[in-house]
């Protein structure tokens, strides 16, 4: 499933850290509050995807180029319990990555085979020292 080009391109924020901004409309589509996702290169050369946005063909192509067709996506983490809408679509494009979420993600999106709960400190420590995580 692709969406028409509504996202910004993959932006290199700093060495090995990329961000994508995308629209997210509320109030019957009248107000765009926006959303985003990030991709972090780990020291092992793989990537950690932090949250997701709806992918259009161009953004998927950019992510594929960065991650060797998704084969270098080590994990996808859902850090915000109420950001759930883009995970199904992202999973359909990258089903071989390991997915980790908050208890709400695990409950609301059971069709994704989540491998870990981010409420668990051991799960959040999986990507240290590259990424230190705290969940609100």
Protein backbone atom coordinates (compact mmCIF):
# COMPACT_ATOMS: atom_id res chain seq x y z
CA UNK A 1 0.00 0.00 0.00
CA UNK A 2 1.46 3.32 -1.07
CA UNK A 3 0.18 6.82 -0.46
CA UNK A 4 0.59 9.74 -2.83
CA UNK A 5 3.64 11.87 -2.09
CA UNK A 6 2.76 13.64 1.12
CA UNK A 7 5.87 12.98 3.16
CA UNK A 8 9.02 15.00 3.20
CA UNK A 9 12.11 13.19 1.98
CA UNK A 10 14.43 11.26 4.24
CA UNK A 11 16.53 13.98 5.90
CA UNK A 12 19.98 13.28 7.33
CA UNK A 13 19.84 15.12 10.67
CA UNK A 14 23.33 14.07 11.76
CA UNK A 15 25.79 11.22 11.27
CA UNK A 16 23.69 8.08 10.86
CA UNK A 17 20.42 9.69 12.00
CA UNK A 18 17.58 10.33 9.58
CA UNK A 19 14.13 11.85 10.04
CA UNK A 20 10.97 11.95 7.96
CA UNK A 21 8.12 14.41 8.52
CA UNK A 22 4.64 13.53 7.30
CA UNK A 23 1.16 14.98 7.59
CA UNK A 24 -1.29 13.73 10.19
CA UNK A 25 -4.68 15.35 10.00
CA UNK A 26 -7.23 15.57 12.81
CA UNK A 27 -10.61 17.27 13.20
CA UNK A 28 -12.11 15.67 10.08
CA UNK A 29 -8.91 16.41 8.14
CA UNK A 30 -9.01 20.14 8.81
CA UNK A 31 -5.94 20.43 11.04
CA UNK A 32 -2.55 18.95 10.15
CA UNK A 33 -0.68 18.31 13.39
CA UNK A 34 2.04 16.31 11.62
CA UNK A 35 3.91 13.19 12.58
CA UNK A 36 7.38 11.79 12.02
CA UNK A 37 9.63 8.77 12.12
CA UNK A 38 13.38 8.39 12.52
CA UNK A 39 15.97 5.90 11.34
CA UNK A 40 19.19 5.45 13.30
CA UNK A 41 22.28 3.63 12.03
CA UNK A 42 23.67 1.35 14.70
CA UNK A 43 27.39 0.68 15.12
CA UNK A 44 26.88 -2.82 13.69
CA UNK A 45 25.80 -1.21 10.38
CA UNK A 46 22.13 -2.10 10.76
CA UNK A 47 19.29 0.35 11.35
CA UNK A 48 16.75 0.99 14.08
CA UNK A 49 13.46 2.48 12.88
CA UNK A 50 11.80 4.63 15.53
CA UNK A 51 8.06 4.93 14.91
CA UNK A 52 6.58 4.88 11.41
CA UNK A 53 4.72 7.03 8.90
CA UNK A 54 2.66 6.04 5.88
CA UNK A 55 5.00 5.29 3.01
CA UNK A 56 4.69 6.62 -0.50
CA UNK A 57 6.69 5.00 -3.31
CA UNK A 58 9.46 7.62 -3.15
CA UNK A 59 9.97 7.30 0.61
CA UNK A 60 9.99 3.50 0.39
CA UNK A 61 12.62 3.77 -2.34
CA UNK A 62 14.74 6.05 -0.11
CA UNK A 63 14.43 3.68 2.86
CA UNK A 64 15.24 0.70 0.64
CA UNK A 65 18.36 2.44 -0.68
CA UNK A 66 19.51 3.25 2.85
CA UNK A 67 18.76 -0.21 4.29
CA UNK A 68 19.58 -2.52 1.38
CA UNK A 69 15.94 -3.22 0.57
CA UNK A 70 15.07 -3.39 4.27
CA UNK A 71 17.52 -6.23 4.99
CA UNK A 72 19.52 -3.94 7.30
CA UNK A 73 16.49 -2.93 9.38
CA UNK A 74 17.35 -4.66 12.65
CA UNK A 75 14.26 -3.50 14.49
CA UNK A 76 11.24 -1.23 14.35
CA UNK A 77 10.18 0.31 17.65
CA UNK A 78 6.83 1.86 18.45
CA UNK A 79 7.63 4.34 21.18
CA UNK A 80 4.39 6.30 21.51
CA UNK A 81 1.37 4.26 22.64
CA UNK A 82 -1.09 6.26 20.54
CA UNK A 83 0.91 6.30 17.31
CA UNK A 84 -0.50 3.14 15.75
CA UNK A 85 -1.93 3.99 12.33
CA UNK A 86 1.14 3.52 10.12
CA UNK A 87 2.56 0.32 11.62
CA UNK A 88 0.42 -2.12 9.62
CA UNK A 89 1.49 -0.55 6.33
CA UNK A 90 5.14 -0.38 7.35
CA UNK A 91 5.03 -4.01 8.44
CA UNK A 92 3.57 -5.01 5.05
CA UNK A 93 6.70 -3.57 3.39
CA UNK A 94 9.24 -4.76 5.98
CA UNK A 95 7.93 -7.97 7.58
CA UNK A 96 11.39 -9.42 8.29
CA UNK A 97 12.39 -6.81 10.86
CA UNK A 98 11.80 -7.39 14.55
CA UNK A 99 8.99 -5.22 15.94
CA UNK A 100 8.85 -3.88 19.50
CA UNK A 101 6.03 -1.81 20.96
CA UNK A 102 4.31 -0.50 24.02
CA UNK A 103 1.63 -2.68 25.66
CA UNK A 104 -1.02 -0.77 23.68
CA UNK A 105 0.67 -1.59 20.36
CA UNK A 106 0.84 -5.25 21.27
CA UNK A 107 -2.86 -5.20 22.18
CA UNK A 108 -4.23 -3.00 19.35
CA UNK A 109 -2.19 -4.44 16.45
CA UNK A 110 -2.07 -8.19 17.11
CA UNK A 111 -1.42 -9.05 13.44
CA UNK A 112 2.15 -7.78 13.80
CA UNK A 113 4.29 -10.47 15.48
CA UNK A 114 5.75 -8.19 18.16
CA UNK A 115 8.87 -9.69 19.72
CA UNK A 116 9.17 -7.38 22.71
CA UNK A 117 7.46 -4.91 25.00
CA UNK A 118 9.21 -1.55 25.40
CA UNK A 119 7.97 -1.29 28.99
CA UNK A 120 10.65 -3.88 29.80
CA UNK A 121 14.00 -2.24 30.62
CA UNK A 122 15.89 -5.19 29.07
CA UNK A 123 14.10 -4.64 25.78
CA UNK A 124 14.89 -0.92 25.76
CA UNK A 125 18.55 -1.75 26.44
CA UNK A 126 18.89 -3.90 23.30
CA UNK A 127 20.29 -1.02 21.24
CA UNK A 128 22.63 0.50 23.84
CA UNK A 129 25.10 2.13 23.73
CA UNK A 130 23.89 3.46 20.35
CA UNK A 131 20.39 4.34 21.55
CA UNK A 132 19.20 4.94 25.11
CA UNK A 133 15.42 4.76 25.40
CA UNK A 134 12.91 6.09 27.88
CA UNK A 135 9.19 5.64 27.34
CA UNK A 136 6.80 8.39 28.51
